[in-house]
Short mmCIF file of C-alpha atoms in Angstrom, two decimals:
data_model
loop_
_atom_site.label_atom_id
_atom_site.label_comp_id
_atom_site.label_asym_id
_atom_site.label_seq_id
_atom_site.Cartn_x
_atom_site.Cartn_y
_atom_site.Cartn_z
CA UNK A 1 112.84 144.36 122.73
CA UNK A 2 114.42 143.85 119.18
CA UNK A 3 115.27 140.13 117.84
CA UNK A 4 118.15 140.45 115.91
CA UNK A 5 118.81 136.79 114.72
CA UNK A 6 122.68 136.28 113.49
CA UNK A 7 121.87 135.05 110.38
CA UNK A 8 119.18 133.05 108.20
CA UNK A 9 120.11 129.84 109.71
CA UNK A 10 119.27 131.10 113.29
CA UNK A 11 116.47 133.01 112.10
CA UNK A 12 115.39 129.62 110.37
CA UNK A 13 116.11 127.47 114.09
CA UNK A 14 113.63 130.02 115.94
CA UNK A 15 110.88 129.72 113.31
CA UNK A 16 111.15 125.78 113.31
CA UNK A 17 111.20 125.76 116.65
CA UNK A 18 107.97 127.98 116.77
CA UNK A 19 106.16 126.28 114.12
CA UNK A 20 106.48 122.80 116.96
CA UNK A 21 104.81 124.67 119.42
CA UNK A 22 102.43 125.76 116.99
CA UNK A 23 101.41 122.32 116.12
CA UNK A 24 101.80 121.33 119.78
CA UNK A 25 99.11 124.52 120.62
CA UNK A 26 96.70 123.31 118.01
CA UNK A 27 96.39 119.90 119.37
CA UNK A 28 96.05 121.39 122.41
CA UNK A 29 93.60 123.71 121.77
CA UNK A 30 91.32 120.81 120.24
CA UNK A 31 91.44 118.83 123.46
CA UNK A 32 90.27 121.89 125.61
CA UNK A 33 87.32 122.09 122.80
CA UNK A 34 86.85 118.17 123.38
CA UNK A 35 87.42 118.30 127.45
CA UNK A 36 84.96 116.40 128.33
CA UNK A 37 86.02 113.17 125.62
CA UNK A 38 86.67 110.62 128.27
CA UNK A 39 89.55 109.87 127.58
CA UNK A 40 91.43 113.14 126.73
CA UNK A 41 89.86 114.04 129.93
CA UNK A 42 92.01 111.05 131.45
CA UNK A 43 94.85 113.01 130.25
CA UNK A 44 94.56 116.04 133.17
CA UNK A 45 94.95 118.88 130.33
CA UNK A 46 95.29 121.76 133.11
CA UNK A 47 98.87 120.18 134.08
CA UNK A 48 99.63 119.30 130.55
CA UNK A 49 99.07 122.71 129.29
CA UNK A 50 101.15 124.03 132.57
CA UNK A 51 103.83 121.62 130.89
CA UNK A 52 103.33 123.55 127.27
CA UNK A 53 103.56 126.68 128.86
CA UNK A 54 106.78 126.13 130.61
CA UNK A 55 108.18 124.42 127.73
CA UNK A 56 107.53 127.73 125.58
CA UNK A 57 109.39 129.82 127.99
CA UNK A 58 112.06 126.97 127.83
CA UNK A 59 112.39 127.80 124.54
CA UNK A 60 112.07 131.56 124.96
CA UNK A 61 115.21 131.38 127.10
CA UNK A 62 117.19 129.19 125.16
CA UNK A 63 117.33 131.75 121.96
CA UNK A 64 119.30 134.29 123.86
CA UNK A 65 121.62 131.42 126.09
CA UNK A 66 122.13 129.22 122.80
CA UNK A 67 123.28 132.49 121.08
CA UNK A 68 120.77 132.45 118.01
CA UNK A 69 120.44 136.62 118.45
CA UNK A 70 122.62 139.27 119.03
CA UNK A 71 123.06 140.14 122.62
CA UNK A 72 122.22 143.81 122.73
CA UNK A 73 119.87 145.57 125.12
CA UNK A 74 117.92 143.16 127.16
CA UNK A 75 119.04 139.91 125.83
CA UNK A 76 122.28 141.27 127.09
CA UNK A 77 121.40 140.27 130.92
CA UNK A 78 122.24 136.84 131.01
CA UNK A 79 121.65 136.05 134.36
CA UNK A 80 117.98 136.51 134.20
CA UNK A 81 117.47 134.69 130.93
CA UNK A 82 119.30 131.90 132.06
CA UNK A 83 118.11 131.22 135.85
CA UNK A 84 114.48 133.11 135.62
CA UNK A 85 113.51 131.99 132.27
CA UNK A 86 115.56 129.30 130.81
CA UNK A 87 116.75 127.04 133.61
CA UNK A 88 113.54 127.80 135.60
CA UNK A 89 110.99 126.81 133.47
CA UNK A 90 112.86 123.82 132.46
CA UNK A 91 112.84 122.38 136.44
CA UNK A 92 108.88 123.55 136.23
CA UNK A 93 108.58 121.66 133.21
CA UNK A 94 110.26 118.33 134.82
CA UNK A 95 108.32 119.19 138.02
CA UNK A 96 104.91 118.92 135.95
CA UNK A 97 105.82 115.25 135.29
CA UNK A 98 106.85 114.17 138.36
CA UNK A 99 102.98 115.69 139.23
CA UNK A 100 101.76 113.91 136.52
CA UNK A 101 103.42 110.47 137.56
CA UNK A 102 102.79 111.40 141.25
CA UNK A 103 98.84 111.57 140.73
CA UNK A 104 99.09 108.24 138.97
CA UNK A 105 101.08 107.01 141.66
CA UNK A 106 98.54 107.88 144.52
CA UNK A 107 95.34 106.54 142.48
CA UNK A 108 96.56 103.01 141.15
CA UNK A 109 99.47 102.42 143.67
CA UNK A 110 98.42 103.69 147.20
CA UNK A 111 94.71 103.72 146.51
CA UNK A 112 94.54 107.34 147.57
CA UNK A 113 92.54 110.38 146.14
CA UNK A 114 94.19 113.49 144.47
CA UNK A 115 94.05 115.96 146.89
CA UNK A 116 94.56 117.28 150.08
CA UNK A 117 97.68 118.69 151.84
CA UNK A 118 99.66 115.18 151.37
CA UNK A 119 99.12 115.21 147.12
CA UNK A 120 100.15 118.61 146.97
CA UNK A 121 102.91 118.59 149.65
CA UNK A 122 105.67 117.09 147.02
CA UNK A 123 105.02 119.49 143.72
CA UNK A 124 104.82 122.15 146.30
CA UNK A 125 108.26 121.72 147.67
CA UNK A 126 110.27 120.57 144.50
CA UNK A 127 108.95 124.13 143.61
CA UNK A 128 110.19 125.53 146.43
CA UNK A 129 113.54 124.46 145.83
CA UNK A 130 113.35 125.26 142.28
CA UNK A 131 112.63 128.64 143.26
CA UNK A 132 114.96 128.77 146.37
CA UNK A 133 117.89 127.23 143.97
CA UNK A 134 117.11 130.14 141.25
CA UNK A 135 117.64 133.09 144.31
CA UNK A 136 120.41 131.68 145.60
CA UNK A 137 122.12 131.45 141.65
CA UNK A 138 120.85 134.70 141.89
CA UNK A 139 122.49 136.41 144.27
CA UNK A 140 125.87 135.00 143.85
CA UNK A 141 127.97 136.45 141.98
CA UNK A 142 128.12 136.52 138.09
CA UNK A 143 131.90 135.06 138.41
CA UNK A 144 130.58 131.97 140.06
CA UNK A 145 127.49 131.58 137.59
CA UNK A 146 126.80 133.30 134.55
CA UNK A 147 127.74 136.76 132.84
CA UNK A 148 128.33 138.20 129.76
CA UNK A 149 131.38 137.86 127.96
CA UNK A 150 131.98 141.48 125.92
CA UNK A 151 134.82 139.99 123.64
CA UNK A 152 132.99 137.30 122.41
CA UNK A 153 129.45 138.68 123.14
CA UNK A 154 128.18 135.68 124.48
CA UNK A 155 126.64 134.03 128.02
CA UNK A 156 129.54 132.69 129.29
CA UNK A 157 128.95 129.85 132.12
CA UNK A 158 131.33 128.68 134.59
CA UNK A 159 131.91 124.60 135.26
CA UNK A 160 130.92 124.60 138.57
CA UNK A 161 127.30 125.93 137.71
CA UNK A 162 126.61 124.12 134.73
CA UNK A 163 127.43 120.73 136.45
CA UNK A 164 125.66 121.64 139.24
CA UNK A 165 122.39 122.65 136.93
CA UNK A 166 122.13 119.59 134.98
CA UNK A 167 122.84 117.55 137.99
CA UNK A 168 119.35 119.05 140.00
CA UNK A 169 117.90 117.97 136.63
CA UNK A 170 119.59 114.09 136.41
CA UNK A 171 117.71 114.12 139.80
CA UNK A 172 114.01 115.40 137.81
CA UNK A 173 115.02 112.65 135.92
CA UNK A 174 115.44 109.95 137.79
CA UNK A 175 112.57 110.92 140.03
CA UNK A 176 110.23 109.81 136.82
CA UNK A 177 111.97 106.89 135.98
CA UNK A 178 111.33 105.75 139.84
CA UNK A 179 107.91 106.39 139.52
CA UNK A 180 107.24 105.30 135.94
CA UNK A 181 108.88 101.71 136.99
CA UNK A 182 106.06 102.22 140.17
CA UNK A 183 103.38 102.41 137.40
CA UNK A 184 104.49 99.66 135.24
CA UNK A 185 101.55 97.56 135.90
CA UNK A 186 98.99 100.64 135.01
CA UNK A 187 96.06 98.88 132.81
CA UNK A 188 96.52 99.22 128.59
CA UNK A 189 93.61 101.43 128.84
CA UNK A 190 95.78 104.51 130.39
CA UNK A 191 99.00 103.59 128.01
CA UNK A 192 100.65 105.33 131.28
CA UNK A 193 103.45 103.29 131.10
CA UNK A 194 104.44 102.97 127.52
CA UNK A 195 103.71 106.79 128.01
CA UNK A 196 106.64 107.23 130.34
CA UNK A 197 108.44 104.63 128.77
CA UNK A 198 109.06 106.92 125.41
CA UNK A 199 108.63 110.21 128.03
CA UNK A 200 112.02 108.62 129.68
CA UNK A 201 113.39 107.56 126.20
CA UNK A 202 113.24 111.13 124.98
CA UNK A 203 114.33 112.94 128.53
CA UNK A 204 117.38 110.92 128.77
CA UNK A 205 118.51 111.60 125.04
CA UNK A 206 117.82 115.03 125.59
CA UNK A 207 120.63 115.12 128.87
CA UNK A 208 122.63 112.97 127.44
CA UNK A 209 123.14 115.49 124.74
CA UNK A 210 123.04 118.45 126.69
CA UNK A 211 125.81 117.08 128.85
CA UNK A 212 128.00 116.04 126.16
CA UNK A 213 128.00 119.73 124.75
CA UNK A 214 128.18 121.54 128.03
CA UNK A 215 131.33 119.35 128.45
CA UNK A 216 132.82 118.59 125.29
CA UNK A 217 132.33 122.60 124.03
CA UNK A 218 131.39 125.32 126.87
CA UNK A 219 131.68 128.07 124.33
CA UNK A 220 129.33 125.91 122.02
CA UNK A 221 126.95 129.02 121.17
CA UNK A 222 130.07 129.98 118.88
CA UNK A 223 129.65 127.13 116.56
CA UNK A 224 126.45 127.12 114.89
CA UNK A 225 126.14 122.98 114.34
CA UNK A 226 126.33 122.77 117.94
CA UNK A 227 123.67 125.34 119.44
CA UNK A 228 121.05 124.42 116.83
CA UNK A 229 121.28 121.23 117.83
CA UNK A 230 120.94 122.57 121.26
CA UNK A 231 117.46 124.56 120.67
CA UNK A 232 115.79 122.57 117.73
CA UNK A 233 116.77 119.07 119.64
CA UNK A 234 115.13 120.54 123.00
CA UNK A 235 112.25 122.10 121.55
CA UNK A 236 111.97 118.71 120.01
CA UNK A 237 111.59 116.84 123.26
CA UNK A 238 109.23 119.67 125.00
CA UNK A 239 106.51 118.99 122.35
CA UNK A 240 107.04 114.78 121.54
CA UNK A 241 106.27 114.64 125.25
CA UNK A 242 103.63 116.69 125.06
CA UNK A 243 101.67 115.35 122.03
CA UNK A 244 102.81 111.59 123.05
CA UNK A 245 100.47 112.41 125.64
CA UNK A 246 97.72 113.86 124.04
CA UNK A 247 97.84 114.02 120.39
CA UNK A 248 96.16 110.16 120.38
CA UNK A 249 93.18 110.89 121.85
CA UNK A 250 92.84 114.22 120.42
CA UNK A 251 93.02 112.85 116.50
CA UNK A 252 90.76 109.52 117.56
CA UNK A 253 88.22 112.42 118.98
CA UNK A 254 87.89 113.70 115.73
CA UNK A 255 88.41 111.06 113.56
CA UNK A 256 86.53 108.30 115.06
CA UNK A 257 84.80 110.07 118.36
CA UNK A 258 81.96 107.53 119.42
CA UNK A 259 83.70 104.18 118.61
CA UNK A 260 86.87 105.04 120.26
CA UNK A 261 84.92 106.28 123.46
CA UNK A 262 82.64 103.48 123.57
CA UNK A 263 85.63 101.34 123.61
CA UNK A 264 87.96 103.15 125.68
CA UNK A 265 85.12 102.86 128.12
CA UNK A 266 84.50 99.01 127.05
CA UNK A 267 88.25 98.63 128.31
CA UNK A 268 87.91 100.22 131.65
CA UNK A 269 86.25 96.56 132.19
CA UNK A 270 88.18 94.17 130.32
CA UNK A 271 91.42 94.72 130.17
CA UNK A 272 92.15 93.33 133.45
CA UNK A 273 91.67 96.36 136.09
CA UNK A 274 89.41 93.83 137.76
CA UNK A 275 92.23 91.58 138.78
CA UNK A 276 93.42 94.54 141.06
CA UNK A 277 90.48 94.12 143.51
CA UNK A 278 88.06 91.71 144.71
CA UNK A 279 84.73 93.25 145.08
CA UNK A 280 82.69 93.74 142.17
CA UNK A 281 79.92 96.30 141.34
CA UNK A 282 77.46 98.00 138.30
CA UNK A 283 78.60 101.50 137.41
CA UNK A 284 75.78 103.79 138.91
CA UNK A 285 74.04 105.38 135.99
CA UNK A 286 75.42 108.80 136.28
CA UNK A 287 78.93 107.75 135.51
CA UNK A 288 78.70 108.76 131.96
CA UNK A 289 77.64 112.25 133.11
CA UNK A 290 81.44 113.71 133.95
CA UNK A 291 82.01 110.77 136.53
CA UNK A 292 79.89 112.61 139.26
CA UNK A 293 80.91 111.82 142.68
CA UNK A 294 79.93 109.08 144.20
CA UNK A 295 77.81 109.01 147.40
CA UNK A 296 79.54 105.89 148.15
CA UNK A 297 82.96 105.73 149.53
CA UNK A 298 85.95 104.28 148.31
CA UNK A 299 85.71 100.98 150.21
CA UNK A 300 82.06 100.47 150.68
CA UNK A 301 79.63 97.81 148.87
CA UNK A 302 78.31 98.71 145.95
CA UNK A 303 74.71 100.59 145.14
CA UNK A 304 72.34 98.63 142.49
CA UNK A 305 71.93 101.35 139.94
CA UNK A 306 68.00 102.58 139.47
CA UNK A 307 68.19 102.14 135.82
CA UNK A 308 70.51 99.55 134.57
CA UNK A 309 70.04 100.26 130.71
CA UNK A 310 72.08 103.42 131.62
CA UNK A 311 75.14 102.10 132.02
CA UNK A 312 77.03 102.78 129.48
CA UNK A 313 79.38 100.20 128.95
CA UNK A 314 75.88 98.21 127.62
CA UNK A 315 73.66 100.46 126.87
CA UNK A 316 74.85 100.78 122.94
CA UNK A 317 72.12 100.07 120.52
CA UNK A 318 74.96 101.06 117.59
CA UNK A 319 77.04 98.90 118.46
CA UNK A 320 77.17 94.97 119.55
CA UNK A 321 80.05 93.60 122.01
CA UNK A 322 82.35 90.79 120.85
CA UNK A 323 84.17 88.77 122.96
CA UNK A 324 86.42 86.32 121.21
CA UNK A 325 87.88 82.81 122.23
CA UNK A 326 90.67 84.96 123.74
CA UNK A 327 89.03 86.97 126.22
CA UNK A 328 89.26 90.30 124.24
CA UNK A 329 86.30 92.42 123.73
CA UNK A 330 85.60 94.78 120.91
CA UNK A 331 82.99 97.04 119.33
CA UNK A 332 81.02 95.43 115.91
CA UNK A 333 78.36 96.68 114.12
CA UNK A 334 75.35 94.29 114.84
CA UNK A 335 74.08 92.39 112.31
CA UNK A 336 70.40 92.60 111.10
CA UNK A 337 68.12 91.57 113.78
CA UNK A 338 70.57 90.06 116.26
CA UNK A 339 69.95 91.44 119.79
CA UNK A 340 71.54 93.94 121.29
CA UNK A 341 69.58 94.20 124.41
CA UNK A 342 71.62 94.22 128.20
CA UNK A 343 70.95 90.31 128.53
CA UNK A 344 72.59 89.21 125.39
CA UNK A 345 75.70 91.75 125.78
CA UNK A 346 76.02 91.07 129.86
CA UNK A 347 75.49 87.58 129.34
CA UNK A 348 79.54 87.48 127.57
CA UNK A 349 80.58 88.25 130.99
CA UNK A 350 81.50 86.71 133.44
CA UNK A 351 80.64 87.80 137.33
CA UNK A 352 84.72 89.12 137.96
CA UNK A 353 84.28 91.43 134.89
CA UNK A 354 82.16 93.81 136.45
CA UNK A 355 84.06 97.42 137.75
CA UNK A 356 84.94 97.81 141.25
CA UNK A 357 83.88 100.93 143.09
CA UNK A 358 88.10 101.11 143.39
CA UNK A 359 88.53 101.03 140.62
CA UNK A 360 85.18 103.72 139.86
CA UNK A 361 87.34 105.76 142.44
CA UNK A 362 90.64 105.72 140.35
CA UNK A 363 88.86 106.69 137.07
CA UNK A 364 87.16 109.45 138.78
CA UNK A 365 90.51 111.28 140.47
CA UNK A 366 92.45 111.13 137.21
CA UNK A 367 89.37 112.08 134.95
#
């Protein structure tokens, strides 16, 4: 299959666009190197890299249906670029969100673990339909969907399908919007919310405009302001959703590593998780060690750990907690001879500010 762009400025819009998911698979390929960082492993990398790849084939499909190369051979055969690569992998893209918010959803909202038939069930049917909804576009015919226009060698759309497209994907939409106003009250130490606050920002923008050109020029692949706004501003929004997920805790991994864990991990306590639950508990000692399973269950009383000097919210000889008049704790190096021993740290601490085995329960089924 030869590219054959239409001229520099296309050829310039695919290698922009490329050069985003270049710098979207670099930060991606440091997190998989860092997995087991705490809290880029918070950050369920096998369903944000499912997101990258269907947002590459997104892209893929909009080159040929934005009409950046010439449509000769293969690229000519618009039906599959637009339903099997380009419209499909934009509903799997969406869909990986609405997992994303879903497994948030059953860990801080209904208390429940990720997995089983029942945390599967939805992704597994919006699927479904996404794939159902491509056969069907399928196997109607090309005068009700999507063909190729000879005289002005282009995918030509018809109303009907393009309004009924980007309507299925308003839905996508407000599906996360429901569920990101559902996880509102998610803890600082996730940022879920703000998160899907910008995640929402950018989807809407990006339908917003989409709509506007479907509507305002169907034959917009013939003016070139128009579809490379089209590619560049949704290649745009595939990777700023991406790294506004990941590309934090991927720099702070390198940059500052050990600080930025020990307080990530100083946070799971004190930034008010505790005021979800009642009971309180110590962290058994293996939590730092990939949040093992517990042999405890959700709801049961809490296990004295054998060695309490391994937890590892205290155990920090490097570093001394600070708790000011406020309530807020941080990370300070201590100063020459003070203690740093589990009395003088646990002693800033209250009884309530201890971590629930909830709450041990949540961490573990989104790390």
């Amino acid at each position: 299959m030869h590219i054959n762009p239409i001229d520099n400025v296309d050829t310039a819009v695919i290698a922009i666009g490329s050069a985003m998911f270049g710098v979207t698979f670099l930060f991606l390929a440091v997190a998989w190197l860092k997995r087991n960082f705490h809290p880029i492993r918070a950050k369920n990398l096998p369903l944000t890299t499912a997101m990258f790849i269907a947002g590459v084939l997104w892209f893929v499909g909009d080159i040929p249906m934005n009409g950046h190369v010439l449509l000769k051979g293969s690229f000519s055969n618009c039906k599959e670029w637009n339903i099997w690569v380009r419209v499909l992998f934009c509903f799997v893209y969406t869909t990986a969100l609405i997992s994303r918010c879903y497994a948030l959803d059953r860990v801080f909202i209904q208390n429940r673990p990720t997995r089983g038939l029942i945390y599967y069930l939805p992704t597994v049917l919006l699927l479904a339909f996404v794939l159902g909804y491509s056969i069907v576009t399928e196997a109607l015919s090309s005068k009700l969907t999507i063909g190729y226009d000879k005289e002005l060698e282009l995918c030509s759309t018809t109303k009907g399908y393009v309004y009924v497209t980007l309507s299925l994907l308003w839905v996508n939409w407000l599906i996360i919007i429901f569920m990101m106003i559902r996880l509102r009250n998610i803890q600082s130490t996730f940022n879920e919310f703000y998160e899907f606050l910008f995640i929402c920002a950018f989807g809407i923008a990006a339908m917003v405009k989409t709509n506007v050109v479907h509507y305002t020029h169907p034959k917009y692949p013939l003016v070139r302001g128009y579809r490379i706004a089209e590619t560049l501003g949704d290649a745009f929004v595939i990777n700023a959703i991406i790294l506004i997920i990941i590309a934090y805790p991927v720099v702070m991994s390198i940059w500052q590593p050990h600080e930025y864990e020990h307080t990530w991990l100083l946070r799971l306590r004190t930034d008010g998780l505790q005021n979800m639950y009642d009971a309180n508990m110590n962290i058994r000692e293996d939590f730092s060690q990939s949040y093992a399973r517990m042999n405890t269950s959700v709801n049961q009383p809490a296990k004295k750990m054998a060695r309490p000097n391994a937890n590892p919210f205290i155990d920090m000889p490097e570093y001394a907690l600070h708790v000011d008049q406020n309530g807020m704790a941080t990370l300070r190096a201590p100063e020459p001879n003070s203690p740093t021993d589990e009395t003088t740290v646990t002693s800033r601490y209250s009884d309530h500010s201890m971590i629930t085995v909830d709450e041990y329960e949540k961490f573990r089924h989104i790390l």
